[in-house]
């Protein structure tokens, strides 16, 4: 039984790209040392949290496409330089949009086997759950980044899905 469909994944891919663009633009307004300052979050800083989101996206997308992302678990230090991190984020968003562009209902209804980055053990779950996790994981950590940005004095603006351009219609 599939609980999500292809269009849902495409919507979330668009939303993820939109939010990533907004958060990276907001984070670009503060100095590098402030982006990298430990603010007490799970991954410490804005930079390391954004790097972890990228790692998660690359890791899950690699599992989906058969092109593994072979970076050690959690990836918070994979891209230490801001321009590299921002460039790789753009590439990952493009790749996720491309993947959802060819995503088929049969894949969502299938089972995904993969080896966990944390312990190397073989895991199995419904592919639709894995796809949901790709987007949910990033959303969770982007919420942390919005808090960290506010702590740094930067307002990232609206972050809710209805504010994604082309979704909300004001009828009054």
JSON list of C-alpha atoms in Angstrom, two decimals:
[
{"chain": "A", "resi": 1, "resn": "UNK", "atom": "CA", "xyz": [0.00, 0.00, 0.00]},
{"chain": "A", "resi": 2, "resn": "UNK", "atom": "CA", "xyz": [1.40, 3.40, -1.00]},
{"chain": "A", "resi": 3, "resn": "UNK", "atom": "CA", "xyz": [0.41, 6.31, 1.21]},
{"chain": "A", "resi": 4, "resn": "UNK", "atom": "CA", "xyz": [1.88, 9.10, -0.94]},
{"chain": "A", "resi": 5, "resn": "UNK", "atom": "CA", "xyz": [1.97, 9.74, -4.66]},
{"chain": "A", "resi": 6, "resn": "UNK", "atom": "CA", "xyz": [4.34, 11.16, -7.23]},
{"chain": "A", "resi": 7, "resn": "UNK", "atom": "CA", "xyz": [2.74, 14.62, -7.20]},
{"chain": "A", "resi": 8, "resn": "UNK", "atom": "CA", "xyz": [3.21, 14.86, -3.43]},
{"chain": "A", "resi": 9, "resn": "UNK", "atom": "CA", "xyz": [6.92, 14.15, -3.87]},
{"chain": "A", "resi": 10, "resn": "UNK", "atom": "CA", "xyz": [7.16, 16.76, -6.63]},
{"chain": "A", "resi": 11, "resn": "UNK", "atom": "CA", "xyz": [5.46, 19.35, -4.41]},
{"chain": "A", "resi": 12, "resn": "UNK", "atom": "CA", "xyz": [7.83, 18.62, -1.54]},
{"chain": "A", "resi": 13, "resn": "UNK", "atom": "CA", "xyz": [10.85, 18.78, -3.86]},
{"chain": "A", "resi": 14, "resn": "UNK", "atom": "CA", "xyz": [9.74, 22.23, -5.03]},
{"chain": "A", "resi": 15, "resn": "UNK", "atom": "CA", "xyz": [9.13, 23.32, -1.45]},
{"chain": "A", "resi": 16, "resn": "UNK", "atom": "CA", "xyz": [12.52, 22.03, -0.33]},
{"chain": "A", "resi": 17, "resn": "UNK", "atom": "CA", "xyz": [14.30, 23.90, -3.10]},
{"chain": "A", "resi": 18, "resn": "UNK", "atom": "CA", "xyz": [12.40, 27.10, -2.29]},
{"chain": "A", "resi": 19, "resn": "UNK", "atom": "CA", "xyz": [13.21, 26.87, 1.41]},
{"chain": "A", "resi": 20, "resn": "UNK", "atom": "CA", "xyz": [16.84, 25.98, 0.78]},
{"chain": "A", "resi": 21, "resn": "UNK", "atom": "CA", "xyz": [17.19, 29.01, -1.49]},
{"chain": "A", "resi": 22, "resn": "UNK", "atom": "CA", "xyz": [15.68, 31.23, 1.21]},
{"chain": "A", "resi": 23, "resn": "UNK", "atom": "CA", "xyz": [17.77, 29.83, 4.05]},
{"chain": "A", "resi": 24, "resn": "UNK", "atom": "CA", "xyz": [21.01, 30.00, 2.10]},
{"chain": "A", "resi": 25, "resn": "UNK", "atom": "CA", "xyz": [20.23, 33.58, 1.06]},
{"chain": "A", "resi": 26, "resn": "UNK", "atom": "CA", "xyz": [19.53, 34.49, 4.69]},
{"chain": "A", "resi": 27, "resn": "UNK", "atom": "CA", "xyz": [22.65, 32.70, 5.94]},
{"chain": "A", "resi": 28, "resn": "UNK", "atom": "CA", "xyz": [24.73, 34.48, 3.29]},
{"chain": "A", "resi": 29, "resn": "UNK", "atom": "CA", "xyz": [23.99, 37.80, 4.99]},
{"chain": "A", "resi": 30, "resn": "UNK", "atom": "CA", "xyz": [26.03, 36.94, 8.08]},
{"chain": "A", "resi": 31, "resn": "UNK", "atom": "CA", "xyz": [29.80, 36.53, 8.35]},
{"chain": "A", "resi": 32, "resn": "UNK", "atom": "CA", "xyz": [31.31, 33.07, 7.98]},
{"chain": "A", "resi": 33, "resn": "UNK", "atom": "CA", "xyz": [32.43, 32.95, 11.62]},
{"chain": "A", "resi": 34, "resn": "UNK", "atom": "CA", "xyz": [28.83, 33.61, 12.71]},
{"chain": "A", "resi": 35, "resn": "UNK", "atom": "CA", "xyz": [27.51, 30.87, 10.38]},
{"chain": "A", "resi": 36, "resn": "UNK", "atom": "CA", "xyz": [30.04, 28.50, 11.93]},
{"chain": "A", "resi": 37, "resn": "UNK", "atom": "CA", "xyz": [29.55, 29.59, 15.55]},
{"chain": "A", "resi": 38, "resn": "UNK", "atom": "CA", "xyz": [28.35, 26.81, 17.83]},
{"chain": "A", "resi": 39, "resn": "UNK", "atom": "CA", "xyz": [24.86, 27.83, 18.91]},
{"chain": "A", "resi": 40, "resn": "UNK", "atom": "CA", "xyz": [24.05, 24.69, 20.87]},
{"chain": "A", "resi": 41, "resn": "UNK", "atom": "CA", "xyz": [22.09, 22.92, 18.15]},
{"chain": "A", "resi": 42, "resn": "UNK", "atom": "CA", "xyz": [22.49, 19.20, 17.52]},
{"chain": "A", "resi": 43, "resn": "UNK", "atom": "CA", "xyz": [25.09, 19.88, 14.81]},
{"chain": "A", "resi": 44, "resn": "UNK", "atom": "CA", "xyz": [26.26, 23.07, 16.52]},
{"chain": "A", "resi": 45, "resn": "UNK", "atom": "CA", "xyz": [26.20, 25.75, 13.87]},
{"chain": "A", "resi": 46, "resn": "UNK", "atom": "CA", "xyz": [24.12, 27.00, 10.97]},
{"chain": "A", "resi": 47, "resn": "UNK", "atom": "CA", "xyz": [26.82, 25.82, 8.56]},
{"chain": "A", "resi": 48, "resn": "UNK", "atom": "CA", "xyz": [27.13, 22.31, 10.01]},
{"chain": "A", "resi": 49, "resn": "UNK", "atom": "CA", "xyz": [23.35, 21.87, 10.17]},
{"chain": "A", "resi": 50, "resn": "UNK", "atom": "CA", "xyz": [22.97, 22.92, 6.53]},
{"chain": "A", "resi": 51, "resn": "UNK", "atom": "CA", "xyz": [25.82, 20.55, 5.62]},
{"chain": "A", "resi": 52, "resn": "UNK", "atom": "CA", "xyz": [24.06, 17.71, 7.42]},
{"chain": "A", "resi": 53, "resn": "UNK", "atom": "CA", "xyz": [20.82, 18.39, 5.52]},
{"chain": "A", "resi": 54, "resn": "UNK", "atom": "CA", "xyz": [22.77, 18.21, 2.26]},
{"chain": "A", "resi": 55, "resn": "UNK", "atom": "CA", "xyz": [24.43, 14.97, 3.36]},
{"chain": "A", "resi": 56, "resn": "UNK", "atom": "CA", "xyz": [21.04, 13.46, 4.23]},
{"chain": "A", "resi": 57, "resn": "UNK", "atom": "CA", "xyz": [19.55, 14.49, 0.90]},
{"chain": "A", "resi": 58, "resn": "UNK", "atom": "CA", "xyz": [22.53, 13.10, -1.02]},
{"chain": "A", "resi": 59, "resn": "UNK", "atom": "CA", "xyz": [22.55, 9.89, 1.00]},
{"chain": "A", "resi": 60, "resn": "UNK", "atom": "CA", "xyz": [18.85, 9.14, 0.53]},
{"chain": "A", "resi": 61, "resn": "UNK", "atom": "CA", "xyz": [18.80, 10.20, -3.11]},
{"chain": "A", "resi": 62, "resn": "UNK", "atom": "CA", "xyz": [21.80, 7.95, -3.73]},
{"chain": "A", "resi": 63, "resn": "UNK", "atom": "CA", "xyz": [19.90, 5.03, -2.22]},
{"chain": "A", "resi": 64, "resn": "UNK", "atom": "CA", "xyz": [16.96, 5.78, -4.49]},
{"chain": "A", "resi": 65, "resn": "UNK", "atom": "CA", "xyz": [18.98, 6.12, -7.69]},
{"chain": "A", "resi": 66, "resn": "UNK", "atom": "CA", "xyz": [21.69, 3.52, -7.13]},
{"chain": "A", "resi": 67, "resn": "UNK", "atom": "CA", "xyz": [24.44, 6.19, -7.01]},
{"chain": "A", "resi": 68, "resn": "UNK", "atom": "CA", "xyz": [25.58, 5.99, -3.37]},
{"chain": "A", "resi": 69, "resn": "UNK", "atom": "CA", "xyz": [26.87, 9.00, -1.50]},
{"chain": "A", "resi": 70, "resn": "UNK", "atom": "CA", "xyz": [29.84, 7.44, 0.26]},
{"chain": "A", "resi": 71, "resn": "UNK", "atom": "CA", "xyz": [30.59, 10.10, 2.87]},
{"chain": "A", "resi": 72, "resn": "UNK", "atom": "CA", "xyz": [30.85, 9.01, 6.49]},
{"chain": "A", "resi": 73, "resn": "UNK", "atom": "CA", "xyz": [27.73, 9.27, 8.59]},
{"chain": "A", "resi": 74, "resn": "UNK", "atom": "CA", "xyz": [26.10, 12.64, 9.17]},
{"chain": "A", "resi": 75, "resn": "UNK", "atom": "CA", "xyz": [28.26, 14.80, 6.86]},
{"chain": "A", "resi": 76, "resn": "UNK", "atom": "CA", "xyz": [28.34, 17.94, 9.00]},
{"chain": "A", "resi": 77, "resn": "UNK", "atom": "CA", "xyz": [31.96, 18.63, 7.99]},
{"chain": "A", "resi": 78, "resn": "UNK", "atom": "CA", "xyz": [31.79, 17.47, 4.38]},
{"chain": "A", "resi": 79, "resn": "UNK", "atom": "CA", "xyz": [31.83, 20.99, 2.89]},
{"chain": "A", "resi": 80, "resn": "UNK", "atom": "CA", "xyz": [33.75, 23.35, 5.22]},
{"chain": "A", "resi": 81, "resn": "UNK", "atom": "CA", "xyz": [33.74, 26.28, 2.76]},
{"chain": "A", "resi": 82, "resn": "UNK", "atom": "CA", "xyz": [30.49, 28.23, 2.36]},
{"chain": "A", "resi": 83, "resn": "UNK", "atom": "CA", "xyz": [30.67, 28.71, -1.44]},
{"chain": "A", "resi": 84, "resn": "UNK", "atom": "CA", "xyz": [31.20, 24.95, -1.91]},
{"chain": "A", "resi": 85, "resn": "UNK", "atom": "CA", "xyz": [28.32, 24.10, 0.42]},
{"chain": "A", "resi": 86, "resn": "UNK", "atom": "CA", "xyz": [25.99, 26.54, -1.34]},
{"chain": "A", "resi": 87, "resn": "UNK", "atom": "CA", "xyz": [26.95, 25.24, -4.79]},
{"chain": "A", "resi": 88, "resn": "UNK", "atom": "CA", "xyz": [26.47, 21.61, -3.74]},
{"chain": "A", "resi": 89, "resn": "UNK", "atom": "CA", "xyz": [23.08, 22.49, -2.22]},
{"chain": "A", "resi": 90, "resn": "UNK", "atom": "CA", "xyz": [21.95, 23.91, -5.58]},
{"chain": "A", "resi": 91, "resn": "UNK", "atom": "CA", "xyz": [23.12, 20.75, -7.35]},
{"chain": "A", "resi": 92, "resn": "UNK", "atom": "CA", "xyz": [21.34, 18.50, -4.85]},
{"chain": "A", "resi": 93, "resn": "UNK", "atom": "CA", "xyz": [18.09, 20.44, -5.19]},
{"chain": "A", "resi": 94, "resn": "UNK", "atom": "CA", "xyz": [18.32, 20.14, -8.97]},
{"chain": "A", "resi": 95, "resn": "UNK", "atom": "CA", "xyz": [18.96, 16.39, -8.64]},
{"chain": "A", "resi": 96, "resn": "UNK", "atom": "CA", "xyz": [16.02, 15.88, -6.28]},
{"chain": "A", "resi": 97, "resn": "UNK", "atom": "CA", "xyz": [13.72, 17.77, -8.65]},
{"chain": "A", "resi": 98, "resn": "UNK", "atom": "CA", "xyz": [15.01, 15.64, -11.54]},
{"chain": "A", "resi": 99, "resn": "UNK", "atom": "CA", "xyz": [14.43, 12.45, -9.56]},
{"chain": "A", "resi": 100, "resn": "UNK", "atom": "CA", "xyz": [10.85, 13.44, -8.73]},
{"chain": "A", "resi": 101, "resn": "UNK", "atom": "CA", "xyz": [10.37, 14.38, -12.38]},
{"chain": "A", "resi": 102, "resn": "UNK", "atom": "CA", "xyz": [10.85, 10.75, -13.42]},
{"chain": "A", "resi": 103, "resn": "UNK", "atom": "CA", "xyz": [9.52, 9.14, -10.23]},
{"chain": "A", "resi": 104, "resn": "UNK", "atom": "CA", "xyz": [7.02, 6.37, -10.92]},
{"chain": "A", "resi": 105, "resn": "UNK", "atom": "CA", "xyz": [4.17, 5.11, -8.74]},
{"chain": "A", "resi": 106, "resn": "UNK", "atom": "CA", "xyz": [5.63, 1.60, -9.00]},
{"chain": "A", "resi": 107, "resn": "UNK", "atom": "CA", "xyz": [8.82, 2.73, -7.29]},
{"chain": "A", "resi": 108, "resn": "UNK", "atom": "CA", "xyz": [6.86, 4.31, -4.43]},
{"chain": "A", "resi": 109, "resn": "UNK", "atom": "CA", "xyz": [4.97, 1.01, -4.04]},
{"chain": "A", "resi": 110, "resn": "UNK", "atom": "CA", "xyz": [8.20, -1.01, -3.91]},
{"chain": "A", "resi": 111, "resn": "UNK", "atom": "CA", "xyz": [10.53, -1.92, -1.05]},
{"chain": "A", "resi": 112, "resn": "UNK", "atom": "CA", "xyz": [13.89, -0.21, -0.55]},
{"chain": "A", "resi": 113, "resn": "UNK", "atom": "CA", "xyz": [16.89, -2.15, 0.76]},
{"chain": "A", "resi": 114, "resn": "UNK", "atom": "CA", "xyz": [19.90, -0.10, 1.83]},
{"chain": "A", "resi": 115, "resn": "UNK", "atom": "CA", "xyz": [22.87, -0.14, 4.16]},
{"chain": "A", "resi": 116, "resn": "UNK", "atom": "CA", "xyz": [22.74, 2.43, 6.95]},
{"chain": "A", "resi": 117, "resn": "UNK", "atom": "CA", "xyz": [25.57, 4.95, 7.00]},
{"chain": "A", "resi": 118, "resn": "UNK", "atom": "CA", "xyz": [25.69, 4.78, 10.79]},
{"chain": "A", "resi": 119, "resn": "UNK", "atom": "CA", "xyz": [26.35, 1.06, 11.25]},
{"chain": "A", "resi": 120, "resn": "UNK", "atom": "CA", "xyz": [26.45, -0.58, 7.80]},
{"chain": "A", "resi": 121, "resn": "UNK", "atom": "CA", "xyz": [23.53, -2.87, 8.60]},
{"chain": "A", "resi": 122, "resn": "UNK", "atom": "CA", "xyz": [21.10, -3.83, 5.86]},
{"chain": "A", "resi": 123, "resn": "UNK", "atom": "CA", "xyz": [17.75, -2.13, 6.29]},
{"chain": "A", "resi": 124, "resn": "UNK", "atom": "CA", "xyz": [14.45, -2.56, 4.44]},
{"chain": "A", "resi": 125, "resn": "UNK", "atom": "CA", "xyz": [11.42, -0.30, 4.35]},
{"chain": "A", "resi": 126, "resn": "UNK", "atom": "CA", "xyz": [8.63, 0.70, 1.99]},
{"chain": "A", "resi": 127, "resn": "UNK", "atom": "CA", "xyz": [10.02, 3.07, -0.64]},
{"chain": "A", "resi": 128, "resn": "UNK", "atom": "CA", "xyz": [7.23, 5.58, 0.01]},
{"chain": "A", "resi": 129, "resn": "UNK", "atom": "CA", "xyz": [8.36, 5.78, 3.66]},
{"chain": "A", "resi": 130, "resn": "UNK", "atom": "CA", "xyz": [11.94, 6.42, 2.52]},
{"chain": "A", "resi": 131, "resn": "UNK", "atom": "CA", "xyz": [10.77, 9.16, 0.13]},
{"chain": "A", "resi": 132, "resn": "UNK", "atom": "CA", "xyz": [8.73, 10.73, 2.92]},
{"chain": "A", "resi": 133, "resn": "UNK", "atom": "CA", "xyz": [11.78, 10.62, 5.16]},
{"chain": "A", "resi": 134, "resn": "UNK", "atom": "CA", "xyz": [13.94, 12.37, 2.55]},
{"chain": "A", "resi": 135, "resn": "UNK", "atom": "CA", "xyz": [11.68, 15.40, 2.77]},
{"chain": "A", "resi": 136, "resn": "UNK", "atom": "CA", "xyz": [10.77, 15.14, 6.46]},
{"chain": "A", "resi": 137, "resn": "UNK", "atom": "CA", "xyz": [14.42, 14.92, 7.55]},
{"chain": "A", "resi": 138, "resn": "UNK", "atom": "CA", "xyz": [15.32, 18.10, 5.67]},
{"chain": "A", "resi": 139, "resn": "UNK", "atom": "CA", "xyz": [12.23, 19.92, 6.94]},
{"chain": "A", "resi": 140, "resn": "UNK", "atom": "CA", "xyz": [13.08, 19.00, 10.53]},
{"chain": "A", "resi": 141, "resn": "UNK", "atom": "CA", "xyz": [16.62, 20.34, 10.30]},
{"chain": "A", "resi": 142, "resn": "UNK", "atom": "CA", "xyz": [15.60, 23.43, 8.31]},
{"chain": "A", "resi": 143, "resn": "UNK", "atom": "CA", "xyz": [13.38, 24.26, 11.26]},
{"chain": "A", "resi": 144, "resn": "UNK", "atom": "CA", "xyz": [16.48, 24.17, 13.44]},
{"chain": "A", "resi": 145, "resn": "UNK", "atom": "CA", "xyz": [18.28, 26.43, 10.98]},
{"chain": "A", "resi": 146, "resn": "UNK", "atom": "CA", "xyz": [15.48, 29.01, 11.10]},
{"chain": "A", "resi": 147, "resn": "UNK", "atom": "CA", "xyz": [15.90, 29.16, 14.88]},
{"chain": "A", "resi": 148, "resn": "UNK", "atom": "CA", "xyz": [19.68, 29.48, 14.57]},
{"chain": "A", "resi": 149, "resn": "UNK", "atom": "CA", "xyz": [19.26, 32.26, 12.01]},
{"chain": "A", "resi": 150, "resn": "UNK", "atom": "CA", "xyz": [16.91, 34.13, 14.32]},
{"chain": "A", "resi": 151, "resn": "UNK", "atom": "CA", "xyz": [19.48, 33.77, 17.10]},
{"chain": "A", "resi": 152, "resn": "UNK", "atom": "CA", "xyz": [21.95, 35.40, 14.71]},
{"chain": "A", "resi": 153, "resn": "UNK", "atom": "CA", "xyz": [19.52, 38.27, 14.10]},
{"chain": "A", "resi": 154, "resn": "UNK", "atom": "CA", "xyz": [18.33, 37.16, 10.66]},
{"chain": "A", "resi": 155, "resn": "UNK", "atom": "CA", "xyz": [14.64, 36.68, 9.84]},
{"chain": "A", "resi": 156, "resn": "UNK", "atom": "CA", "xyz": [14.27, 33.90, 7.25]},
{"chain": "A", "resi": 157, "resn": "UNK", "atom": "CA", "xyz": [10.65, 34.88, 6.56]},
{"chain": "A", "resi": 158, "resn": "UNK", "atom": "CA", "xyz": [7.66, 32.58, 6.05]},
{"chain": "A", "resi": 159, "resn": "UNK", "atom": "CA", "xyz": [8.53, 28.90, 6.00]},
{"chain": "A", "resi": 160, "resn": "UNK", "atom": "CA", "xyz": [5.16, 27.17, 5.76]},
{"chain": "A", "resi": 161, "resn": "UNK", "atom": "CA", "xyz": [4.23, 25.10, 2.71]},
{"chain": "A", "resi": 162, "resn": "UNK", "atom": "CA", "xyz": [1.21, 27.23, 1.75]},
{"chain": "A", "resi": 163, "resn": "UNK", "atom": "CA", "xyz": [3.61, 30.15, 1.13]},
{"chain": "A", "resi": 164, "resn": "UNK", "atom": "CA", "xyz": [5.40, 28.23, -1.63]},
{"chain": "A", "resi": 165, "resn": "UNK", "atom": "CA", "xyz": [4.88, 30.37, -4.73]},
{"chain": "A", "resi": 166, "resn": "UNK", "atom": "CA", "xyz": [2.02, 29.04, -6.82]},
{"chain": "A", "resi": 167, "resn": "UNK", "atom": "CA", "xyz": [0.30, 27.16, -3.99]},
{"chain": "A", "resi": 168, "resn": "UNK", "atom": "CA", "xyz": [-1.66, 29.69, -1.93]},
{"chain": "A", "resi": 169, "resn": "UNK", "atom": "CA", "xyz": [-4.56, 31.55, -3.52]},
{"chain": "A", "resi": 170, "resn": "UNK", "atom": "CA", "xyz": [-6.07, 34.53, -1.75]},
{"chain": "A", "resi": 171, "resn": "UNK", "atom": "CA", "xyz": [-9.74, 34.64, -2.78]},
{"chain": "A", "resi": 172, "resn": "UNK", "atom": "CA", "xyz": [-10.99, 37.58, -0.75]}
]
